[in-house]
C-alpha positions as CSV (number, residue, x, y, z in Angstrom):
1,M,48.5,79.5,130.5
2,H,48.7,78.6,134.2
3,I,48.1,80.3,137.5
4,R,50.5,79.9,140.4
5,E,51.8,82.0,143.3
6,V,54.5,84.5,142.7
7,T,57.4,84.0,145.1
8,A,60.7,84.9,143.3
9,V,62.3,88.4,143.4
10,E,62.4,88.4,139.6
11,E,58.7,87.6,139.4
12,Y,57.9,90.5,141.8
13,D,59.9,92.8,139.5
14,A,57.8,91.5,136.6
15,C,54.7,92.5,138.6
16,L,56.1,96.0,138.9
17,A,56.8,96.2,135.2
18,L,53.3,95.0,134.5
19,Q,51.8,97.7,136.6
20,R,53.7,100.3,134.5
21,E,52.4,98.7,131.3
22,A,48.8,98.2,132.3
23,F,48.1,101.4,134.3
24,G,50.6,104.0,133.2
25,L,50.9,105.2,136.8
26,P,53.6,107.5,138.1
27,E,56.2,105.8,140.2
28,L,54.8,107.0,143.5
29,E,51.5,105.2,142.8
30,L,53.1,101.8,142.0
31,S,53.2,98.9,144.5
32,P,56.9,98.2,144.8
33,R,58.6,94.9,145.2
34,R,58.9,95.3,149.0
35,H,55.1,95.8,149.3
36,L,54.5,92.4,147.6
37,I,57.1,90.7,149.6
38,V,55.8,92.1,152.9
39,A,52.2,91.2,152.0
40,R,53.3,87.6,151.6
41,A,55.3,87.6,154.9
42,A,52.1,88.9,156.6
43,G,50.0,86.1,155.3
44,G,48.9,87.4,151.9
45,W,49.9,86.3,148.5
46,T,50.3,87.3,144.8
47,L,48.9,85.0,142.2
48,G,50.4,85.2,138.7
49,A,49.1,84.2,135.3
50,F,52.0,82.8,133.3
51,D,52.1,82.2,129.5
52,G,55.0,79.8,129.6
53,E,57.6,81.7,131.7
54,R,56.2,85.1,130.9
55,L,54.1,86.8,133.6
56,V,51.0,88.2,131.8
57,G,48.8,89.1,134.8
58,F,48.8,89.1,138.6
59,V,46.4,89.8,141.5
60,L,47.6,90.8,145.0
61,T,45.7,89.6,148.1
62,Q,46.4,91.1,151.5
63,V,45.2,90.1,154.9
64,A,42.4,92.2,156.3
65,L,39.9,92.2,159.1
66,R,36.1,92.4,159.0
67,G,34.9,93.7,162.3
68,R,37.3,93.1,165.2
69,A,38.4,89.5,164.7
70,E,37.3,88.0,161.3
71,V,40.2,87.5,159.0
72,V,39.3,88.2,155.4
73,G,41.1,89.3,152.2
74,Y,41.8,92.6,150.6
75,S,42.5,92.5,146.8
76,H,44.7,95.5,146.4
77,M,45.6,95.3,142.7
78,M,45.1,93.2,139.6
79,A,46.9,93.9,136.3
80,V,46.9,92.1,132.9
81,A,49.3,92.7,130.0
82,Q,47.8,94.8,127.2
83,D,48.2,92.1,124.6
84,C,46.4,89.6,126.8
85,Q,43.4,91.7,127.8
86,N,39.9,90.5,126.9
87,R,41.2,86.9,126.8
88,G,39.8,85.9,130.2
89,V,43.0,86.3,132.1
90,G,41.5,88.5,134.8
91,A,38.6,86.2,135.3
92,R,40.9,83.2,135.8
93,L,43.0,85.2,138.3
94,K,39.9,86.2,140.3
95,W,38.4,82.7,140.5
96,A,41.8,81.4,141.5
97,Q,41.9,84.1,144.1
98,R,38.5,82.9,145.4
99,E,39.7,79.3,145.6
100,R,42.8,80.2,147.4
101,A,41.0,82.5,149.9
102,L,38.4,79.8,150.7
103,G,41.3,77.4,151.2
104,E,42.7,79.8,153.7
105,G,39.3,79.9,155.5
106,W,38.5,83.4,154.3
107,P,34.8,83.8,153.3
108,F,35.1,87.4,152.0
109,V,37.4,89.6,149.8
110,K,36.9,93.3,149.1
111,W,38.5,95.8,146.9
112,T,37.8,99.2,145.2
113,F,37.1,100.1,141.6
114,E,36.4,103.3,139.6
115,P,32.6,104.1,139.3
116,A,32.8,105.5,135.8
117,R,34.5,102.5,134.0
118,A,31.8,100.3,132.5
119,R,34.0,97.3,131.7
120,N,35.2,97.0,135.3
121,A,31.6,97.4,136.6
122,H,30.3,94.7,134.4
123,F,33.2,92.3,135.3
124,N,32.9,92.9,139.1
125,L,29.1,93.0,139.4
126,N,27.8,90.6,136.7
127,R,30.7,88.1,136.3
128,L,32.0,87.9,139.8
129,G,28.9,88.7,141.8
130,V,30.2,91.4,144.1
131,V,27.8,93.9,145.7
132,V,28.4,97.6,146.5
133,R,27.3,99.2,149.7
134,R,29.8,102.0,150.0
135,Y,30.9,104.9,147.8
136,E,34.2,106.5,148.8
137,E,34.9,110.1,147.7
138,N,38.5,110.8,146.6
139,F,39.7,107.6,148.3
140,Y,43.4,107.7,147.3
141,G,43.7,111.5,146.9
142,T,44.3,113.0,143.4
143,D,44.1,110.3,140.8
144,Y,47.0,110.8,138.4
145,A,46.2,107.7,136.5
146,T,43.2,109.6,135.1
147,Q,44.8,112.5,133.3
148,A,42.6,115.4,132.4
149,A,43.8,117.9,129.8
150,E,43.1,121.5,130.7
151,Q,44.7,124.6,129.1
152,G,47.8,122.8,128.0
153,T,48.5,121.2,131.4
154,H,47.6,117.8,132.9
155,Q,46.0,117.3,136.2
156,G,44.3,114.4,138.0
157,L,40.7,114.0,139.1
158,D,39.3,113.0,142.4
159,S,39.9,109.2,143.0
160,D,36.3,108.3,143.8
161,R,35.9,104.5,144.3
162,L,33.2,101.9,144.9
163,V,33.9,99.2,147.5
164,A,33.3,95.8,146.0
165,E,32.2,93.2,148.6
166,W,32.7,89.6,147.4
167,E,31.0,87.0,149.6
168,L,32.9,84.0,148.3
169,D,30.5,81.2,149.5
170,S,27.2,83.0,148.8
171,P,24.7,81.1,146.5
172,R,25.0,83.8,143.9
173,V,28.8,83.7,143.7
174,E,28.8,79.9,143.7
175,A,26.4,79.9,140.8
176,L,28.5,82.3,138.8
177,A,31.6,80.2,139.6
178,R,29.8,77.3,137.9
179,G,29.2,79.5,134.8
180,E,25.5,80.2,135.5
181,R,24.1,83.7,135.0
182,D,22.0,85.9,137.2
183,A,18.3,85.9,136.3
184,P,17.1,89.3,135.1
185,R,15.1,91.3,137.6
186,E,13.7,94.8,137.7
187,P,15.9,97.3,139.6
188,E,14.5,99.7,142.2
189,A,17.0,102.4,141.2
190,T,19.6,103.0,138.6
191,V,22.6,105.3,138.1
192,E,23.9,106.0,134.6
193,I,27.6,106.6,133.8
194,P,29.2,108.1,130.7
195,P,29.5,105.5,127.9
196,D,33.2,106.3,127.4
197,W,34.8,107.8,130.5
198,T,38.3,108.0,129.1
199,A,37.3,109.9,126.0
200,L,35.2,112.3,128.1
201,V,38.1,113.0,130.5
202,R,40.4,113.7,127.5
203,S,38.0,115.9,125.6
204,D,36.2,117.9,128.3
205,T,37.6,118.1,131.8
206,A,34.8,120.3,133.1
207,A,32.1,117.9,131.8
208,A,34.0,114.9,133.3
209,R,34.0,116.6,136.8
210,R,30.3,117.4,136.5
211,E,29.6,113.8,135.6
212,Q,31.7,112.5,138.5
213,R,29.8,114.7,141.0
214,R,26.4,113.6,139.5
215,V,27.3,109.9,139.8
216,R,28.6,110.4,143.3
217,E,25.4,112.1,144.5
218,E,23.1,109.7,142.8
219,F,25.0,106.7,144.1
220,R,25.0,108.0,147.6
221,S,21.3,108.8,147.4
222,A,20.5,105.2,146.3
223,L,22.7,103.7,149.1
224,A,21.1,106.0,151.7
225,R,17.7,104.5,150.8
226,G,19.0,101.1,152.0
227,L,19.5,99.8,148.5
228,V,22.5,97.7,147.4
229,C,24.2,97.8,144.0
230,A,24.2,94.3,142.7
231,G,24.1,94.5,138.9
232,F,25.2,96.5,135.9
233,E,23.5,97.0,132.5
234,R,25.9,97.3,129.6
235,D,24.7,99.7,126.9
236,E,26.7,101.6,124.3
237,T,24.9,104.8,125.0
238,R,23.4,104.5,128.5
239,P,25.3,102.0,130.8
240,R,23.9,102.0,134.3
241,Y,24.3,100.5,137.7
242,L,21.3,98.6,139.1
243,F,20.1,98.8,142.7
244,F,18.0,96.4,144.7
245,S,16.6,95.9,148.2
246,E,18.8,93.7,150.5
């Protein structure tokens, strides 16, 4: 498996097919070929993970600003083929993204992720070393990727998102890039999430909405105290976000 930039039209189309496979999104939610091409023309890039000639994963990085003048990266989307998940493909793509961004002179990349998905939280906070200072309510509008069954119909939930801030040259991120792990420390606040969000959404829509509101309120309360989310505790029954002083 190797990582390289996606540049050909056929490869962009493979990214589109991979979005359908990985996310099950409706067509209006997909990033089309033209989006990827325009992102590259504007200074961004899409890195692909290839198993031979087959695209098995990609990550899109767009040009963004921090403040008025600092050029940084915005990681809009990453997808990995279902039969290649849990094989380290996502990690290889993200570390390659970091290396490319630093080569471009960008010290910072940000993106969003769903608060209630424990695997993503562990990956972003513990393996990559991001921090979270912002909680966005219903960021994308109704989230049809999260289908909730209710009285024989299907409807989406609010698309709440956490904003991941990745300081690419920070000592913590540099240590994680070398394969070192964070030393354990006692959090000043925690926010638990459901152990299996997908199962909860499918089985009890009302309970899923209540949990979403609770997580939203507790997260915002911790952030309002000046704390930053910089860790996640994996637990089969009580996974939780960890908050610390800056």
